[in-house]
Structures are given as structure tokens and as C-alpha cells.
Tab-separated table of C-alpha atoms and ligand atoms in Angstrom:
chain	number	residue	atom	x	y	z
A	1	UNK	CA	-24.301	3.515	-3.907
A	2	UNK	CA	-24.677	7.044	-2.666
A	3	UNK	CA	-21.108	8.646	-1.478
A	4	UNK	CA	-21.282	11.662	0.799
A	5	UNK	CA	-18.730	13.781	3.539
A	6	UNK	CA	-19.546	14.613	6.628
A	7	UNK	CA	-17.408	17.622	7.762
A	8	UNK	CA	-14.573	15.732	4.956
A	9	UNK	CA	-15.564	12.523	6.437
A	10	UNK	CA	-16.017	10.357	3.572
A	11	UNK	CA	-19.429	7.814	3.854
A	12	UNK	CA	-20.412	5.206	1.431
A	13	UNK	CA	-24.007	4.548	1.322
A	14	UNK	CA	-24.828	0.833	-0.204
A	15	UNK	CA	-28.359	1.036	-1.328
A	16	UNK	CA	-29.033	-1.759	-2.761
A	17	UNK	CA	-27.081	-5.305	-4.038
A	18	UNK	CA	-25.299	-7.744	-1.995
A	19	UNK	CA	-26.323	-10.804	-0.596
A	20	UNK	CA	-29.496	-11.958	0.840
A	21	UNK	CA	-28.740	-11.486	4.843
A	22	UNK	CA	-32.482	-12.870	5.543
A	23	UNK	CA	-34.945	-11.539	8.130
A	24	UNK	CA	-33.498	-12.195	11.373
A	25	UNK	CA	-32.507	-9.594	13.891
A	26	UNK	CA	-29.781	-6.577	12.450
A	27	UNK	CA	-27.546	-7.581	14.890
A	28	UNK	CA	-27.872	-11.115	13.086
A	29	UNK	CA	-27.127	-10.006	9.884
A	30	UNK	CA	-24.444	-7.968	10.560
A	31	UNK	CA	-22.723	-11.093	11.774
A	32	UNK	CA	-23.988	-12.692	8.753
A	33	UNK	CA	-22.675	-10.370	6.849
A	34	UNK	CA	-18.994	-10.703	8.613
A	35	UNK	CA	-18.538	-13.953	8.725
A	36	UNK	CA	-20.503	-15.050	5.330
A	37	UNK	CA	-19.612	-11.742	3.216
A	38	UNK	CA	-16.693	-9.869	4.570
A	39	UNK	CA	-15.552	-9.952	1.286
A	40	UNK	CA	-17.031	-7.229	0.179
A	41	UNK	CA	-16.390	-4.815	3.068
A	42	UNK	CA	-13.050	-4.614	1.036
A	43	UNK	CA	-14.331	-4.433	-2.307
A	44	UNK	CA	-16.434	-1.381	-1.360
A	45	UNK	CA	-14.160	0.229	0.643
A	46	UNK	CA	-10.928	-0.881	0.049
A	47	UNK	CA	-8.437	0.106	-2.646
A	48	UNK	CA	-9.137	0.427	-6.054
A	49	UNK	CA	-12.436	1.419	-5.135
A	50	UNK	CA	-12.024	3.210	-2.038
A	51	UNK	CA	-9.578	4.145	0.214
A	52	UNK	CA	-8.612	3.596	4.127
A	53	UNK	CA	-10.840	6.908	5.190
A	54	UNK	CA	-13.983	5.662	3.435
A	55	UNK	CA	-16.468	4.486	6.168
A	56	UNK	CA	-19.478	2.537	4.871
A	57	UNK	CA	-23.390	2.742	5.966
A	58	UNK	CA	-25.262	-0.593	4.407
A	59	UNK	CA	-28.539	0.538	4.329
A	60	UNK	CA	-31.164	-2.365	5.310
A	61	UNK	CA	-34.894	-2.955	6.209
A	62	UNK	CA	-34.968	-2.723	9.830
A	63	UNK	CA	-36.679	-4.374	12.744
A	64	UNK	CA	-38.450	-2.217	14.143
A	65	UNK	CA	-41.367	-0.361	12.396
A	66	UNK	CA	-40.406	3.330	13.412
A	67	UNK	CA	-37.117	3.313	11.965
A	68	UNK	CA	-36.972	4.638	8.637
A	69	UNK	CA	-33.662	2.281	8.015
A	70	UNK	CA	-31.149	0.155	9.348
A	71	UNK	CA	-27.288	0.717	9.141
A	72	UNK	CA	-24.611	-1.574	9.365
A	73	UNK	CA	-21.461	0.738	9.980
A	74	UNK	CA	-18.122	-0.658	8.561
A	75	UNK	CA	-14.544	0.488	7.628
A	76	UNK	CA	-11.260	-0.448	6.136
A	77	UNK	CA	-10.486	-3.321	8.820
A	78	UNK	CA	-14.213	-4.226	10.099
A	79	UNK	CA	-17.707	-3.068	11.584
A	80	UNK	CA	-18.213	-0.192	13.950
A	81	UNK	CA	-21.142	-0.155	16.259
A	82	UNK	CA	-21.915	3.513	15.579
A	83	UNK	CA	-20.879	5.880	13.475
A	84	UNK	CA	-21.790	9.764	14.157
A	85	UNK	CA	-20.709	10.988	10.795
A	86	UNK	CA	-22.034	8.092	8.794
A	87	UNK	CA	-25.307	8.911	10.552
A	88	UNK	CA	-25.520	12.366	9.486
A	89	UNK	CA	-24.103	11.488	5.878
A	90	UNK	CA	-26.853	8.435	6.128
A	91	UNK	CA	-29.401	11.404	6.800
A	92	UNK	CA	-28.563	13.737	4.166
A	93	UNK	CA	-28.390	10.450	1.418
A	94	UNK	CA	-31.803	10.012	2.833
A	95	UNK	CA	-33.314	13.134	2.087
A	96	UNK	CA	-31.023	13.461	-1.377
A	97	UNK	CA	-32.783	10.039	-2.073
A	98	UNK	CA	-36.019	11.487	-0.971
A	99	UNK	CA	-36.752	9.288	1.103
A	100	UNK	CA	-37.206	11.599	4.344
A	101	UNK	CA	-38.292	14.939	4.494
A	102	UNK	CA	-37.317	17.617	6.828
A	103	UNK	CA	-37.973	16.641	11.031
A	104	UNK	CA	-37.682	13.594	12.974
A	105	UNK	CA	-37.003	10.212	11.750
A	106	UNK	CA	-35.190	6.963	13.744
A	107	UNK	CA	-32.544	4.969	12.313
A	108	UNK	CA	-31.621	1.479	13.820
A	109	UNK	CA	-27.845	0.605	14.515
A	110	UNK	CA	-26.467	-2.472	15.747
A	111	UNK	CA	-26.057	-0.672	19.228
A	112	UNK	CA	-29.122	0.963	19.476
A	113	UNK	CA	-31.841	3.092	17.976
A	114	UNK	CA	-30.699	6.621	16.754
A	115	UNK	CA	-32.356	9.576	16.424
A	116	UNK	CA	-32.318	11.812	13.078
A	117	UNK	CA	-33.387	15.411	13.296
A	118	UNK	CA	-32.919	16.908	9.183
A	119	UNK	CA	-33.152	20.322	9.749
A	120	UNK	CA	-32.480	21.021	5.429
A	121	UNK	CA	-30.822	18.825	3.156
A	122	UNK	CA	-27.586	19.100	4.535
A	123	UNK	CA	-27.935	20.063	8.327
A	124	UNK	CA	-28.892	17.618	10.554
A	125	UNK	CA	-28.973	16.766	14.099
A	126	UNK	CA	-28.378	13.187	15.288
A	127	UNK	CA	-29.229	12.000	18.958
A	128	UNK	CA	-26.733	9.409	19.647
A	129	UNK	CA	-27.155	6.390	21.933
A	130	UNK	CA	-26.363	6.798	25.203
A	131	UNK	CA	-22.534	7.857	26.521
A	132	UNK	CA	-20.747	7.050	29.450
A	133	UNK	CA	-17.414	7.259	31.020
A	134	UNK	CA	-15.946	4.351	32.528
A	135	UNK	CA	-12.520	4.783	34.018
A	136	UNK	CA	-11.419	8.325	34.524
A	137	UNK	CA	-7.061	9.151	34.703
A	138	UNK	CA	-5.379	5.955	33.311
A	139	UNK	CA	-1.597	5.897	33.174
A	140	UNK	CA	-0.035	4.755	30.270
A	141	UNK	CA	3.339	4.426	29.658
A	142	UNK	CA	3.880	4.914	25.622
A	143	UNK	CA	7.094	4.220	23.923
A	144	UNK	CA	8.043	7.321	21.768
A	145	UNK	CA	5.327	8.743	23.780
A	146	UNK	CA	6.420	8.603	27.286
A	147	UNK	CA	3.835	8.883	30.130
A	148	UNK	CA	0.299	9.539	28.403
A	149	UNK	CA	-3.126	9.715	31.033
A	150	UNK	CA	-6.644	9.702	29.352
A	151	UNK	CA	-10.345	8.615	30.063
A	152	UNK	CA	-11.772	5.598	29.113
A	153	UNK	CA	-15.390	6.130	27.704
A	154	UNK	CA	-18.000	4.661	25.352
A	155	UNK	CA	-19.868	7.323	22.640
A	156	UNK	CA	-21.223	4.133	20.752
A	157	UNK	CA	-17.856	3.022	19.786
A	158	UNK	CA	-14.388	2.860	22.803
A	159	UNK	CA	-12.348	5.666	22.894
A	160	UNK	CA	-9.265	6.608	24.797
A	161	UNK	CA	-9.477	10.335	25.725
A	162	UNK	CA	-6.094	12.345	26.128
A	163	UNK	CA	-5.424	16.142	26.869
A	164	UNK	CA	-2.792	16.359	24.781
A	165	UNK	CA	0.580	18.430	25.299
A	166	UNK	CA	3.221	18.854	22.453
A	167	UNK	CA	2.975	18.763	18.487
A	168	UNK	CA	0.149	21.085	17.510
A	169	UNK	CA	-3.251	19.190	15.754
A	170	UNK	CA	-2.369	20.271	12.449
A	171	UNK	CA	-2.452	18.480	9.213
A	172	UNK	CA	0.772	19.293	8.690
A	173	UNK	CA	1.958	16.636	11.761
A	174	UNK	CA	-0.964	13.935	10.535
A	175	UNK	CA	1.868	11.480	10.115
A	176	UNK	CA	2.970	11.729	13.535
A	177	UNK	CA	0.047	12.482	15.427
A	178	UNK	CA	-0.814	9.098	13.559
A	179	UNK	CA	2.465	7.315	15.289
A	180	UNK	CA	1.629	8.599	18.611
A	181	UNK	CA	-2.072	7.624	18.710
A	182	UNK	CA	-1.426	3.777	17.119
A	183	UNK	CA	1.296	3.644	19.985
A	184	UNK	CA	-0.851	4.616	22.872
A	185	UNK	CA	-3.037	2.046	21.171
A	186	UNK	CA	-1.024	-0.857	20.736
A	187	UNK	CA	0.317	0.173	24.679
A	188	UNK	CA	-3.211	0.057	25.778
A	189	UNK	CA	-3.829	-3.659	24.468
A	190	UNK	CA	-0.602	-4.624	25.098
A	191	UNK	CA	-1.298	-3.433	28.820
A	192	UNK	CA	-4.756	-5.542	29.150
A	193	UNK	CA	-6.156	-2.140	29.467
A	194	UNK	CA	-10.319	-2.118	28.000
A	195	UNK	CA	-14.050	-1.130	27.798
A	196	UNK	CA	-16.288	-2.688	29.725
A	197	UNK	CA	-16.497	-6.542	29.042
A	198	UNK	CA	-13.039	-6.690	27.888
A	199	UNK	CA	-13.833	-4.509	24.941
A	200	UNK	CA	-10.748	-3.548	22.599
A	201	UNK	CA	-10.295	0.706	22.662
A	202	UNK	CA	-10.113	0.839	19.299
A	203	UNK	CA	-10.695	4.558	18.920
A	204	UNK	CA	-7.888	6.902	20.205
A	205	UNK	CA	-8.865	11.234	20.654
A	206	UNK	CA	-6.299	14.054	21.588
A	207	UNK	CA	-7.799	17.222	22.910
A	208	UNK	CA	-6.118	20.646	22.648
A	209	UNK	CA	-7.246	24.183	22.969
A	210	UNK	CA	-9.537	25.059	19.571
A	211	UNK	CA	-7.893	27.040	16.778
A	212	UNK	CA	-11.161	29.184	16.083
A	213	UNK	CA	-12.459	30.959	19.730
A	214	UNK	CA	-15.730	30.286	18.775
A	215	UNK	CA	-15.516	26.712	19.874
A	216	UNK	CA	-14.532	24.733	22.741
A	217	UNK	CA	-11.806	22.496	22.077
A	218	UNK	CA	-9.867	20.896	18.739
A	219	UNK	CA	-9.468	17.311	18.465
A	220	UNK	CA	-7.465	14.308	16.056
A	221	UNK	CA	-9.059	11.058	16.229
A	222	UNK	CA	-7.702	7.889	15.143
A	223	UNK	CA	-10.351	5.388	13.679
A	224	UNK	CA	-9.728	1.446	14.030
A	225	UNK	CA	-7.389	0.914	10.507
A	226	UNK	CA	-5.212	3.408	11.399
A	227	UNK	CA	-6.843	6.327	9.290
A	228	UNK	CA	-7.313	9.365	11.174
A	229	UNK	CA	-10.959	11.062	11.140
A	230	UNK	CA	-11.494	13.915	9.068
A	231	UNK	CA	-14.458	14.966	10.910
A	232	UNK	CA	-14.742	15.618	14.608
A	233	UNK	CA	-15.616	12.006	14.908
A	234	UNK	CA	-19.360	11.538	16.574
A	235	UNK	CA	-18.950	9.352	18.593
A	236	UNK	CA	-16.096	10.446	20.049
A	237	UNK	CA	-17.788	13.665	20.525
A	238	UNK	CA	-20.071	11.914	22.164
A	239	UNK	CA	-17.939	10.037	24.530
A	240	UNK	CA	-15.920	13.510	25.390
A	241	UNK	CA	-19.175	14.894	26.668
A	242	UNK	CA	-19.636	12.097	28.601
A	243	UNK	CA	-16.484	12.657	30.553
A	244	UNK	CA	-16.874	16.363	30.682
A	245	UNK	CA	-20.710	15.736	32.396
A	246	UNK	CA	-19.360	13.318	34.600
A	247	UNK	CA	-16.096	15.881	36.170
A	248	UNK	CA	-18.667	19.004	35.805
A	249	UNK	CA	-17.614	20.676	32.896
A	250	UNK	CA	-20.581	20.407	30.647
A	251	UNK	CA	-24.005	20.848	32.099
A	252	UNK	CA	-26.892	19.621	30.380
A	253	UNK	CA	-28.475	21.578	27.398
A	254	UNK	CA	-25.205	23.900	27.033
A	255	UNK	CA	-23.184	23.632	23.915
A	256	UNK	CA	-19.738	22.026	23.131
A	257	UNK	CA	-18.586	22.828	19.785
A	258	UNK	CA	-15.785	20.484	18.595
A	259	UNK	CA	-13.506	21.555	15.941
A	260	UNK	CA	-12.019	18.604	14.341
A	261	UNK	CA	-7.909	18.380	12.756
A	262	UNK	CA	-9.644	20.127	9.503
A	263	UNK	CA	-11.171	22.945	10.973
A	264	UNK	CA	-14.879	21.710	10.495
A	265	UNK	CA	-17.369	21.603	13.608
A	266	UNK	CA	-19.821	19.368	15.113
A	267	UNK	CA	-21.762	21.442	17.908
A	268	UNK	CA	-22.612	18.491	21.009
A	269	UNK	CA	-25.061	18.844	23.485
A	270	UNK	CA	-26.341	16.084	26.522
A	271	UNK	CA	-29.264	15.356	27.914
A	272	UNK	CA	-29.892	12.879	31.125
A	273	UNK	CA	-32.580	10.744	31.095
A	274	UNK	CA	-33.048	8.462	34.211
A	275	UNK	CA	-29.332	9.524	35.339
A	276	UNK	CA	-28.310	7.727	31.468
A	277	UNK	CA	-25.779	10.547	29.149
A	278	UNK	CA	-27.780	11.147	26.372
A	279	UNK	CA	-25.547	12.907	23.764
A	280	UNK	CA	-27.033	14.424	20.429
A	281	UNK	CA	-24.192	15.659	17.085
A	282	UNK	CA	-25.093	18.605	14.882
A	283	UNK	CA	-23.400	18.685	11.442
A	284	UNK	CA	-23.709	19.078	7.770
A	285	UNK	CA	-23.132	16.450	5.100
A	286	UNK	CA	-23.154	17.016	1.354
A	287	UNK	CA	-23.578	14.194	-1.543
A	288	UNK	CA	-20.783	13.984	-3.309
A	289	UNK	CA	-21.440	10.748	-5.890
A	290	UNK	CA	-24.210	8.231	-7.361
A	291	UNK	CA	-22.087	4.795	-8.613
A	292	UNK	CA	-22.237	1.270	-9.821
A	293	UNK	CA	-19.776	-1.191	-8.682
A	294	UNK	CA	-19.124	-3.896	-11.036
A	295	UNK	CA	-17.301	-7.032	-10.129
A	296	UNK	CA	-15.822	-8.251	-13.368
A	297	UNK	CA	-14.902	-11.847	-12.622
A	298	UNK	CA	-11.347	-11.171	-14.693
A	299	UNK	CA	-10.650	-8.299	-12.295
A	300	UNK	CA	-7.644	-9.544	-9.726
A	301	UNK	CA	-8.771	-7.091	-7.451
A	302	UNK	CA	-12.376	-7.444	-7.550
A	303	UNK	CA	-12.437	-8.033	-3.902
A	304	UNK	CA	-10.580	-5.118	-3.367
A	305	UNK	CA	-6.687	-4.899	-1.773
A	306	UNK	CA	-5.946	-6.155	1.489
A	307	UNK	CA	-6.984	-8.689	3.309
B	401	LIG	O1	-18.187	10.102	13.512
B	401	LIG	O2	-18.524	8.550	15.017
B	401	LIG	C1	-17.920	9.001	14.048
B	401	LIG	C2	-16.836	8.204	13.454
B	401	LIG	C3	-16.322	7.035	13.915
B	401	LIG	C4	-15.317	6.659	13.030
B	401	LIG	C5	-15.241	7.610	12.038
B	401	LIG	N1	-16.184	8.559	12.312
């Protein structure tokens, strides 16, 4: 395994190991993986290895001859669909590994092809698949959190998108930043309120004015199992441009930098192709770790904590 942060994002790269998923389709073997493996999701991630923030990339052979891999993006409670962060730290394992060079390479996901750019071995830009927004202004009514309105949108994972009023995005109020986000969460399901399809919002993004003038906007973003992203988050990047395109606020080719609750930036940009959002991430990732898991059959916890 190669470990890596994205902007103090954690990602856990899983090289090689694990069980034979076969040679169907990714999408395939991801569900393979779920239902036949899930297992160790938790012992890679999952206390005493890891921890709730660790977000994992399984690296596989892909379908499709132009890809230079295949990731299967999972966390603390299951699988994401895309991961912006884990793409760039996928990237920058890639070329640690030497397995990519410098320019353009294409990495499959689950939801779609994605685009590397490696500008050096830590800076990369990633063109995400594509954005949209799909209900704009939803009332919410959040216990604790009174009346909250946001965007629905998809950046290749759901997000709920809130200009948020009251307790500054600082570490210092993680805890409850944390509270108010699972509640307008939990108020969301409990409301029948979804993505398209009937698709859980599992990803939950409040927007405030940016700390540093230099960029546009700060955010907190809180990922499926509760832990809150360190980074600006990708894909919710992604899906913020979407909605800012789609009211007027961000015209194609400009910049949006997005400062994330540590202070570290990912600088967005959109493209439209055939009237589709195409959003591209630029970011840096750094290798942090090469390791060895061993599953010592005495271990109690060899399959990690949790369930
Ligand atoms: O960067 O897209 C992202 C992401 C999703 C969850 C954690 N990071």
C-alpha cells in the first residue's frame, strides 16, 4: 500500500493483495468486492489500521485500454463513486510508483472515465466527470438547525449545498459544524428528499466567504461516515461549480479557488461540452507511507473495528 494527502486528505492506495475480483466489468467487481469482501474495507481503513478520515483508492486493471488504472473509491462506512482527492493522491502514487510520467493519462472510476493531467510529482490536474445541478433552493427544516436552504447537485458523488450563516468554518467549531451537517443530513432522508433516482445525499458542503482574499469562497464538507473532509473535497468542488454555472456566477474557463476548513486550495474550472458541466480539480498530493498489512489470524481485530 502507498498512503498519501491530498491538501491533508488522507488516501490509501492498495496496490496489490486481496482477492481475485475476476475480469468482468469494474463496476462488477466493485460489487464483488462489497458484497464478497467488504471485510476488508474495514481492515484497511478502519481502526487499528486506519482511521474514519482515511479514504481508500484500490488500484485495478481496467477495462478499457487507455486508462492507465482503475479505482475503486471507498471509506469508513462504504464505496464512493468518485473521489477528487483520492484521484489526485492516486496520481501522485502513480508517478511516486513510476508508473506515469509527467502529462495526460485516464483513470477509470466506477462512474466514469477521469482525466489525469501530472503537471510534477505532486501537482496535478484532474478533469472530473461531468457535474450538474439538480434542484436549486430546497427548504429544510433542521432541528438544532432551524430553517437551512441549499442546492441539490451531483460532482460524481450527491451533495447538499448550503450558504451558510453563523459559527465561523474553523477547526476550532469541527465538532459542531459536524452536528449541524449530520442533522441537515439525517433531516434530508428523513424528509424523502434525494438525487436523481432516489439517490441518498450523502455528502453535506457549507459555503462562507474565504479566509485568504485570494480565493473565492471557504468550505466544510461532511463525507458519508460522519468524518469531515480535510481537503476542499473534489467532488464537491465540482458539484459547487455546477450550481454556480447554472445561476451565472462562474463562466466557463474562469477560476474558482476553494479554500477548504484547513486553509489548503483546490483551484476549479468548467468546461461545457454539448451543453454537459465538465468540471476539472487542481491540487497537490504528497506520499506520505509505503506498508504491509498483515492479517495475523490470532489478531481479534484483524478485520478492523466496526462493523
Ligand atoms: O475529494 O471528492 C473528494 C472527496 C470525497 C470524499 C472525500 N473527498
Amino acid at each position: 500500500m502507498i498512503d498519501s494527502h491530498t491538501a491533508g486528505e488522507p488516501t490509501r492506495c492498495v496496490l496489490s493483495g486481496g482477492p481475485d475480483l475476476g475480469q468482468a466489468s469494474l463496476v462488477d467487481r466493485m460489487t464483488r468486492l462489497r458484497r464478497d469482501h467488504d471485510w476488508m474495507r474495514r481492515a484497511i481503513l478502519c481502526e487499528p489500521r486506519g482511521s474514519d478520515v482515511v479514504v481508500g483508492a484500490w488500484l485495478l486493471e481496467p477495462d478499457t485500454p487507455d486508462c492507465v488504472a482503475a479505482a475503486v473509491f471507498f471509506n469508513n462506512v462504504g464505496y464512493l463513486g468518485m473521489c477528487g482527492h483520492g484521484t489526485i493522491g492516486v496520481a501522485a502514487t502513480l508517478a511516486y510508483m513510476g508508473r506515469i510520467g509527467t502529462g495526460v493519462h485516464f483513470l477509470q472510476t466506477p462512474v466514469g472515465k477521469v482525466k489525469i493531467d501530472l503537471h510534477s510529482s505532486n501537482d496535478v490536474t484532474i478533469e472530473n466527470v461531468p457535474a450538474s445541478r439538480y434542484a436549486a433552493k430546497i427548504k429544510i427544516d433542521v432541528p438544532e438547525g432551524g430553517i437551512v436552504v441549499g442546492d441539490i447537485a451531483w460532482g460524481g458523488n450527491w451533495f447538499f449545498l448550503v450558504e451558510h450563516q453563523g459559527l465561523p468554518l474553523e477547526l476550532a467549531n469541527v465538532d459542531a459544524l459536524t452536528e449541524l451537517t449530520w442533522n441537515i443530513r439525517t433531516q434530508l432522508k428523513a424528509s424523502g428528499i434525494t438525487g436523481a433516482d432516489g439517490a441518498e445525499i450523502d455528502h453535506i458542503e457549507l459555503f462562507t466567504a474565504p479566509h485568504d482574499q485570494a480565493n473565492n469562497s471557504r468550505n466544510f464538507v461532511l463525507c458519508p461516515g460522519q468524518a469531515y473532509d480535510r481537503s476542499p473535497c473534489g467532488t464537491g468542488t465540482s458539484a459547487k461549480m455546477a450550481c454556480l454555472v447554472e445561476s451565472g456566477k462562474l463562466a466557463p474557463g474562469d477560476a474558482w479557488r476553494q479554500e477548504g476548513i484547513l486553509g489548503t486550495v483546490f483551484e476549479g474550472r468548467v468546461r461545457i461540452e454539448n451543453g454537459t458541466i465538465i468540471p476539472s480539480i487542481t491540487g497537490s498530493a504528497f506520499v506520505t507511507a509505503e506498508s504491509t498489512l498483515i492479517f495475523d489470524l490470532e489478531d481479534p481485530f484483524r478485520a478492523g473495528i466496526g462493523s
